[in-house]
PDB file of C-alpha atoms in Angstrom:
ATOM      1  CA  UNK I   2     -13.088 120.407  25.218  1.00 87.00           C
ATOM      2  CA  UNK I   3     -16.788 120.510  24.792  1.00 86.00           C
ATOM      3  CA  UNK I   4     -17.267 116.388  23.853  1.00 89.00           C
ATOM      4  CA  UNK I   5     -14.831 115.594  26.514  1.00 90.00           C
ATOM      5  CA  UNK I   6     -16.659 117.307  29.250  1.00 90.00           C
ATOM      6  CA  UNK I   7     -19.720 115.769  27.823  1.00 88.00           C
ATOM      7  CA  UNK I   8     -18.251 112.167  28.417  1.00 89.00           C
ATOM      8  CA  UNK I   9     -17.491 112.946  31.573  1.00 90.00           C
ATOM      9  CA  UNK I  10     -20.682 114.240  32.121  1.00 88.00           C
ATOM     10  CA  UNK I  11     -22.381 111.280  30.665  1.00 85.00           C
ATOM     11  CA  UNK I  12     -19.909 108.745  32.844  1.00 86.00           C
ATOM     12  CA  UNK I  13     -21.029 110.631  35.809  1.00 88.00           C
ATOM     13  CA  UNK I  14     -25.096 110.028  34.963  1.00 82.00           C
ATOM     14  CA  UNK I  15     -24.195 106.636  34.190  1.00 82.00           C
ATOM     15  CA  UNK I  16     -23.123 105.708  37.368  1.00 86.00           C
ATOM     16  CA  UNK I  17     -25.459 107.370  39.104  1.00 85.00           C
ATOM     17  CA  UNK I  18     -28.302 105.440  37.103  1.00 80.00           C
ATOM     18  CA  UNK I  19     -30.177 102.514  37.899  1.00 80.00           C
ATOM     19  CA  UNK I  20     -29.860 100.542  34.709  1.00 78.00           C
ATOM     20  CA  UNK I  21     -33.348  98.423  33.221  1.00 80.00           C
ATOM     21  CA  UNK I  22     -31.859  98.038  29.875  1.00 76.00           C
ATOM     22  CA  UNK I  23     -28.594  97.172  29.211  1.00 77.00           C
ATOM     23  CA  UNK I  24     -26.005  99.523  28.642  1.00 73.00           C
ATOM     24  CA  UNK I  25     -26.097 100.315  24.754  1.00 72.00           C
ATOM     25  CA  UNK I  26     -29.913  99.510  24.260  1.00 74.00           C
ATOM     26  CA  UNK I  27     -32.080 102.095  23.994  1.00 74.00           C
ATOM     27  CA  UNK I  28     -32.643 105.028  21.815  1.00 77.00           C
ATOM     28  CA  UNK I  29     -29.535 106.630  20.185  1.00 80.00           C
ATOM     29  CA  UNK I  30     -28.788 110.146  20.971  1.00 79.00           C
ATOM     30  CA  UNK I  31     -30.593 112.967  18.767  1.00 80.00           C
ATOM     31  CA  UNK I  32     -28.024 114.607  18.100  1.00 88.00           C
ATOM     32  CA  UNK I  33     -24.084 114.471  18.168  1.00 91.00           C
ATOM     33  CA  UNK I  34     -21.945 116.287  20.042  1.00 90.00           C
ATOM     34  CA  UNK I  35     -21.282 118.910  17.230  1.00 92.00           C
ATOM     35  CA  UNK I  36     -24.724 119.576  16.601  1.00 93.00           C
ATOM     36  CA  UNK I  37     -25.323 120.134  20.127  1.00 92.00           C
ATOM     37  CA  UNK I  38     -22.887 122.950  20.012  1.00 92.00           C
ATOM     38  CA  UNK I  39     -23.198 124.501  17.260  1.00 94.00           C
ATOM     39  CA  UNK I  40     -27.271 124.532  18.303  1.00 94.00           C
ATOM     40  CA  UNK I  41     -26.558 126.576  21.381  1.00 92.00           C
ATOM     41  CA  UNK I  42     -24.172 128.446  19.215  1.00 91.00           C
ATOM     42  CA  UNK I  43     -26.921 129.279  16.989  1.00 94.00           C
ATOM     43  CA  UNK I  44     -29.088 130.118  19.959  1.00 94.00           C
ATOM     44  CA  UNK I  45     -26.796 132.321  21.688  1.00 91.00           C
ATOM     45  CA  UNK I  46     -25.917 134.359  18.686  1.00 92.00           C
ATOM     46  CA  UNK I  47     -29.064 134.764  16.569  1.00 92.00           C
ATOM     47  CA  UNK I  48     -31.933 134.022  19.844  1.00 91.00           C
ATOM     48  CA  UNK I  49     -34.784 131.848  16.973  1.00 93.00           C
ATOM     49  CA  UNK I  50     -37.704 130.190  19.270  1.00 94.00           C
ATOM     50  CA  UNK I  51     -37.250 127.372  20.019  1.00 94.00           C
ATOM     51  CA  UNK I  52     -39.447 125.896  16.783  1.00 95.00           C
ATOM     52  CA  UNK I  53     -37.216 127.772  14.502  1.00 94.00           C
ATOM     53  CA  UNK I  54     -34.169 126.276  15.817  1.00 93.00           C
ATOM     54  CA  UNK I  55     -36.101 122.653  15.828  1.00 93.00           C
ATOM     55  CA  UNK I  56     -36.509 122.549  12.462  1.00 94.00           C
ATOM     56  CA  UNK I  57     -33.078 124.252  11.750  1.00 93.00           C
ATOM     57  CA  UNK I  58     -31.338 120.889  13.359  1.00 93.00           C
ATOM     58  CA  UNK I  59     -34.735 118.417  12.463  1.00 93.00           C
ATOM     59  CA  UNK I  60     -35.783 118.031  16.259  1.00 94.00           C
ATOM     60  CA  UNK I  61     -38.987 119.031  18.273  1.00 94.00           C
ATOM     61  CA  UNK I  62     -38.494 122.395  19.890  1.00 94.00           C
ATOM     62  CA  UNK I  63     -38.780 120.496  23.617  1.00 95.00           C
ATOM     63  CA  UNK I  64     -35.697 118.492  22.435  1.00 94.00           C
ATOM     64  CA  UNK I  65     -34.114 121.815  21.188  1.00 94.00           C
ATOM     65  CA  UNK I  66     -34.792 123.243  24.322  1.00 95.00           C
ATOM     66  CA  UNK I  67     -33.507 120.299  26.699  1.00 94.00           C
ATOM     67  CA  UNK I  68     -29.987 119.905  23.659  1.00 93.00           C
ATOM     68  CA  UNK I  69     -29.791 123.977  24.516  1.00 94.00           C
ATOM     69  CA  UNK I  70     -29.605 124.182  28.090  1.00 94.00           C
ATOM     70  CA  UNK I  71     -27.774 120.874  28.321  1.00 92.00           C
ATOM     71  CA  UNK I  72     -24.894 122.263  26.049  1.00 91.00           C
ATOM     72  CA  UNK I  73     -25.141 125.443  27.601  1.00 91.00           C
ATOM     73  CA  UNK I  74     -24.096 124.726  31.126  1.00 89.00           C
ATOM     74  CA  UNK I  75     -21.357 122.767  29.464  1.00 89.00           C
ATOM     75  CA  UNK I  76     -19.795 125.555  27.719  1.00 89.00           C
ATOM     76  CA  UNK I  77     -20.480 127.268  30.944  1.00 86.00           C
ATOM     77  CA  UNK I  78     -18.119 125.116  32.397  1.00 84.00           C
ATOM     78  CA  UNK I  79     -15.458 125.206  30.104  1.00 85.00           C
ATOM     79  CA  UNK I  80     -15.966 128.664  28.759  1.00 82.00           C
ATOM     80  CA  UNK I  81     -15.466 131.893  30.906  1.00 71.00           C
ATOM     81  CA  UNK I  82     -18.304 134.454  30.704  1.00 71.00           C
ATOM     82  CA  UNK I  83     -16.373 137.798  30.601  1.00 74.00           C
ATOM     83  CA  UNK I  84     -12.706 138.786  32.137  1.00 68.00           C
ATOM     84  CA  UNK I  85     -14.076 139.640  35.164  1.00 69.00           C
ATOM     85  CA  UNK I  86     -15.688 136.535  35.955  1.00 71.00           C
ATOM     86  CA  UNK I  87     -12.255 135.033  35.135  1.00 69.00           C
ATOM     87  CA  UNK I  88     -10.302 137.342  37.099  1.00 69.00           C
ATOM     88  CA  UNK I  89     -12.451 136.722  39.735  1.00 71.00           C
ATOM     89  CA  UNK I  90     -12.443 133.167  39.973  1.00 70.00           C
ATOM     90  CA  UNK I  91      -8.656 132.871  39.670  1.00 68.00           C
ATOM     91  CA  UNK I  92      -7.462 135.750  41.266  1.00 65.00           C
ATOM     92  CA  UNK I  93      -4.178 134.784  42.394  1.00 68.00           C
ATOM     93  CA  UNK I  94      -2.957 134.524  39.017  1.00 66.00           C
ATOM     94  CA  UNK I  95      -3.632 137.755  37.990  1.00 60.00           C
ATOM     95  CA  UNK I  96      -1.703 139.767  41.033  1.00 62.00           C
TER      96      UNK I  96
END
């Protein structure tokens, strides 16, 4: 659920972008999908700095930070916080 909500993500900056280069030039992404997960994963359970959890995935700790709260509000998304939060959002289903 994760990668798909990060395509559409990614679709949706895409066509928001002004394009210079030409779609597929650039830089390649740091980082797959996985990784990106399993980094905020990492964060949220064990809390490293972020230089710790730069050299635990072989990025800068600025690019750990930005991966971080990128796949955070993803899994923020797709992921409820508690019951309650669910309950609350959705409350007709639960009466």
């Amino acid at each position: 659920m994760a990668e798909e909500r990060h395509r559409e993500k990614q679709a949706e900056i895409e066509k928001n972008k002004i394009r210079i280069i030409a779609p597929g030039g650039g830089r390649k992404p740091a980082m797959s999908a996985k990784e990106g997960v399993c980094l905020c994963l990492v964060y949220l359970r064990q809390k490293p700095i972020f230089k710790i959890l730069g050299l635990l995935f072989d990025i800068s700790k600025t690019k750990a930070n930005d991966a971080f709260n990128y796949w955070v509000d993803i899994l923020r998304d797709i992921l409820p916080a508690s019951q309650i939060e669910e309950v609350s959002t959705d409350s007709q289903k639960y009466q």
